[in-house]
Amino acid sequence: MKPSIPKGTRDFSPLQMNRRNYIFDTIKNVFQLYGYQVIETPAMENLSTLMGKYGEEGDKLLFKILNSGDWRSALDNTSDLSLGQATNKVAEKGLRYDLTVPFARYVVQHRAEIVFPFKRYQIQPVWRADRPQHGRYREFFQCDVDIIGTRSLLAEVELLQIIAEVYKRLNIAVEVHINNRKVLAGIAQYIGFPDKMVDLTVAIDKFEKIGKEAVEEELRQKGLTQEAIDLLQPIWQLEGSTEQKLTKLADLLKDTDEGLKGVAELQQLFQLCEGCGVDKTNLLLDLTLARGLNYYTGAIFEVKTTEIPMGSITGGGRYDNLTGIFGLPDVSGVGISFGADRIYDVLTELNRFPENIAQNTDVLFVCFGEKESQYAMQCAKMMRQNGIKTEVFLDQSKIKKQLAYANERGIPYVAIIGEEEMASEVILLKNMLSGEQKQVAKAELEHFTLR
Amino acid sequence: MKPSIPKGTRDFSPLQMNRRNYIFDTIKNVFQLYGYQVIETPAMENLSTLMGKYGEEGDKLLFKILNSGDWRSALDNTSDLSLGQATNKVAEKGLRYDLTVPFARYVVQHRAEIVFPFKRYQIQPVWRADRPQHGRYREFFQCDVDIIGTRSLLAEVELLQIIAEVYKRLNIAVEVHINNRKVLAGIAQYIGFPDKMVDLTVAIDKFEKIGKEAVEEELRQKGLTQEAIDLLQPIWQLEGSTEQKLTKLADLLKDTDEGLKGVAELQQLFQLCEGCGVDKTNLLLDLTLARGLNYYTGAIFEVKTTEIPMGSITGGGRYDNLTGIFGLPDVSGVGISFGADRIYDVLTELNRFPENIAQNTDVLFVCFGEKESQYAMQCAKMMRQNGIKTEVFLDQSKIKKQLAYANERGIPYVAIIGEEEMASEVILLKNMLSGEQKQVAKAELEHFTLR
């Protein structure tokens, strides 16, 4: 029997974990500097919480957990049920599909104890029964940060500051694509198909992936007339500075309330960025940005690296009624999600992980015999007092084997212990790279530093 | 519709998360100081990996994941199947039940890339469909640390060092109960029921919970004779120092190979502790310690606090063939698991969490208007450069409301921004506790420290 793991899931080795933790810690530190507080929610939610929140396709992609005990008896005499109804009979719980719906559920359930505006972050795995393929997993981590309970556009500005700081620290050059859902609604109205807003966003969302012609073909299939599609042309072709584009757009959408509101929000956002000292050079107005999720109602963002071709590595937006589905209407919020797996791929491809990220242990004690090992255990404990990560080779193996272990593990120092070192109460510390050696008195180890 | 979460699961609020992270970080830091490397495995494992590893009861307590797509058709014409067989038809995957079996699977699957001895730690949630009750959850975290690929008893000593260091840092007084499975096997042989070793350990494991009489009653029900139970008496009643007890025990078990091996291992372990400078005052030989899990073959440990009544907060032991079930025999290892939830309860009851653990944000900018907010966004960004956790109140609310937010969030400093501060390019920093105020120049904020 050869052990394996389910398709689309992954084991993470120590090196991968160190790299992943470098990403998570960087993101987490920035979130904390901005005063965001961490929460966690359970892996399992009631299916009643999850179903119907991600569209029909999403319902199918939820991992459902079989009820404990005699689940089969719930199916007795139910041959007339649909598959979905039968599933409801045998499964009450499912694995979370994203962090947004559980967050909305959390806010509603704990509203009495939350101080609003509530700034929270959450870094946890999510699960989707998607067909596994290159770069798409059935278990992956999301890093979400949201401000809920304020309509101030300064919240959007703050998230743009956070994006800039995270990618500065990760040393990845990025550009932030910005649009507004109200503008998209205005465009749908402007071309005479206000009820096609969703189809329009779904199609436009593919603009970069499949190109303008294919998007237009999809719109035609969704029932848009050639006349409507022609009306879109001047919008795709807007030119000039962001300010100039927005002025022209306001003119095109002048008869649509929603569209004008969206343009005004975008204008205000860019002005606030300036007032707050946010570097605007990497902020791009992108009218082809739609984002698939239906709960967005205002600003939407996507971040891409300018260094290599790669999809969005961060995305999010403003939602006005996310908690409404759980009975708490009119709580506006804005949030973004960092895609840890894609950021990992970018850093790998660009070779930008910090050096020495593989190194866990500073010093390995190499011992000539069991008495030496016991002496080494005492010395190692003293070195750890000063924060030095120290291992003792525990087996009574040949010195060559012990040194090979240090090499394979990439341990930069070994402390060699033989009779002589024990007798003189010292350790012989050797730099594995330079070959340099020096004696250190055992009595000094508690305060010893390596560099 | 009132939102809720599945029974036995929990949301963790920011305060709870800070407390939990304090525990996890303390444990993690000690693991790292000893050179242990982190891995993670997927939440879902193939049921073939998990089933049969935790006994019949464990199989029932596994959360099973319904196959995607038309799971129901697999049940067509299968009315003669048992519930277990039917479950196998509709569920291929399950949630991990502990970290030990996935670790064994990981070691076998990745053996080519692992440098042995492999010292790893793993901190992840596990899931069990247990009946939820006070202090027992269906989702909880385990913090496991293992050394695999060495038979050296120094590995046991190292884990005892780790236990001592973790609880010293957490400021919890503990005692470590120590026994050896070979001793228990020897006892089973000595009383004439070598094949009742498992029943004996299961019964003895309840010694502390249900008392000696009830244990003896259970043994009687399992088929032990009164004569055999009488033979156990001198073992329960051993007296003297650890060394004296072990000498007497060696005498009692002199005709059992396994028992003598176990006693010798215990003697050697205590001697090694002495040689390695481990404080032995809190190490207790406890012949009533059995630990339920069947894979243990040598030393077994359990840690209890001496400060309040509470079950075991850490436990583990030596296993000689954990990876054998996955086709890699004869790899000996030893590991322990820290129970984060119980440690949380102990620290809560003893009121030993560090002060200020609730505090996330150092400074809140309180602003008289929108221009002030924009100025504050610039200043806050500068303070964050020096590691000060800083928030700007984003809404244009009354100053009283902004100050109330600082209070409720426990933020120790506010920076008040009005026209005057903007004009003189300063901030007015106020200590919320002492009421003390001082002006700080905006230009100095990047290097400003609070204390």
PDB file of N, CA and C in Angstrom, chain B residues 14 38 52 60 63 91 101 133 161 164 223 230 294 317 343 347 386 389 417:
ATOM      1  N   PRO B  14     -10.941  38.216  18.745  1.00  0.00           N
ATOM      2  CA  PRO B  14      -9.576  38.732  18.814  1.00  0.00           C
ATOM      3  C   PRO B  14      -8.891  38.459  20.166  1.00  0.00           C
ATOM      4  N   VAL B  38       9.004  22.655  11.000  1.00  0.00           N
ATOM      5  CA  VAL B  38       7.549  22.607  10.898  1.00  0.00           C
ATOM      6  C   VAL B  38       7.109  21.970   9.583  1.00  0.00           C
ATOM      7  N   GLY B  52      -9.232   2.331  10.604  1.00  0.00           N
ATOM      8  CA  GLY B  52      -8.541   1.218  11.245  1.00  0.00           C
ATOM      9  C   GLY B  52      -7.345   1.635  12.075  1.00  0.00           C
ATOM     10  N   LYS B  60     -15.705   5.382  13.841  1.00  0.00           N
ATOM     11  CA  LYS B  60     -17.024   6.030  13.895  1.00  0.00           C
ATOM     12  C   LYS B  60     -16.900   7.524  14.103  1.00  0.00           C
ATOM     13  N   PHE B  63     -14.901  12.301  10.836  1.00  0.00           N
ATOM     14  CA  PHE B  63     -15.798  13.044   9.951  1.00  0.00           C
ATOM     15  C   PHE B  63     -15.491  12.640   8.512  1.00  0.00           C
ATOM     16  N   ALA B  91     -18.203   7.984   0.487  1.00  0.00           N
ATOM     17  CA  ALA B  91     -17.194   8.896   1.045  1.00  0.00           C
ATOM     18  C   ALA B  91     -15.805   8.293   0.898  1.00  0.00           C
ATOM     19  N   VAL B 101      -1.071  10.012  12.784  1.00  0.00           N
ATOM     20  CA  VAL B 101      -1.230   9.148  11.609  1.00  0.00           C
ATOM     21  C   VAL B 101      -0.861   9.913  10.319  1.00  0.00           C
ATOM     22  N   GLN B 133     -19.070  18.211  24.810  1.00  0.00           N
ATOM     23  CA  GLN B 133     -19.388  18.495  26.201  1.00  0.00           C
ATOM     24  C   GLN B 133     -18.372  19.494  26.736  1.00  0.00           C
ATOM     25  N   GLN B 161      13.101  17.951  28.424  1.00  0.00           N
ATOM     26  CA  GLN B 161      13.643  19.318  28.481  1.00  0.00           C
ATOM     27  C   GLN B 161      12.650  20.310  27.864  1.00  0.00           C
ATOM     28  N   ALA B 164       9.747  20.966  30.174  1.00  0.00           N
ATOM     29  CA  ALA B 164      10.141  21.853  31.278  1.00  0.00           C
ATOM     30  C   ALA B 164      10.233  23.298  30.796  1.00  0.00           C
ATOM     31  N   GLY B 223     -12.100 -10.674  32.402  1.00  0.00           N
ATOM     32  CA  GLY B 223     -11.697 -12.075  32.497  1.00  0.00           C
ATOM     33  C   GLY B 223     -10.486 -12.352  33.381  1.00  0.00           C
ATOM     34  N   ASP B 230      -4.847  -9.853  42.601  1.00  0.00           N
ATOM     35  CA  ASP B 230      -4.074  -9.790  43.842  1.00  0.00           C
ATOM     36  C   ASP B 230      -2.586  -9.598  43.559  1.00  0.00           C
ATOM     37  N   ASN B 294      -2.615   2.507  21.090  1.00  0.00           N
ATOM     38  CA  ASN B 294      -1.960   1.209  20.980  1.00  0.00           C
ATOM     39  C   ASN B 294      -0.602   1.231  20.337  1.00  0.00           C
ATOM     40  N   GLY B 317       4.760   9.516  23.901  1.00  0.00           N
ATOM     41  CA  GLY B 317       5.565   8.337  24.170  1.00  0.00           C
ATOM     42  C   GLY B 317       6.354   7.860  22.978  1.00  0.00           C
ATOM     43  N   ILE B 343      -4.437  23.936  28.184  1.00  0.00           N
ATOM     44  CA  ILE B 343      -3.471  24.936  28.659  1.00  0.00           C
ATOM     45  C   ILE B 343      -4.166  26.301  28.750  1.00  0.00           C
ATOM     46  N   LEU B 347      -4.416  28.536  32.132  1.00  0.00           N
ATOM     47  CA  LEU B 347      -3.945  29.926  32.213  1.00  0.00           C
ATOM     48  C   LEU B 347      -5.085  30.882  32.560  1.00  0.00           C
ATOM     49  N   ASN B 386       8.139  52.913  12.239  1.00  0.00           N
ATOM     50  CA  ASN B 386       8.932  52.569  13.421  1.00  0.00           C
ATOM     51  C   ASN B 386       8.258  51.480  14.268  1.00  0.00           C
ATOM     52  N   LYS B 389       1.869  50.430  16.214  1.00  0.00           N
ATOM     53  CA  LYS B 389       0.588  49.996  15.640  1.00  0.00           C
ATOM     54  C   LYS B 389      -0.406  51.145  15.723  1.00  0.00           C
ATOM     55  N   ILE B 417      -5.988  65.443  16.226  1.00  0.00           N
ATOM     56  CA  ILE B 417      -5.634  66.293  15.088  1.00  0.00           C
ATOM     57  C   ILE B 417      -6.763  67.291  14.820  1.00  0.00           C
TER      58      ILE B 417
END
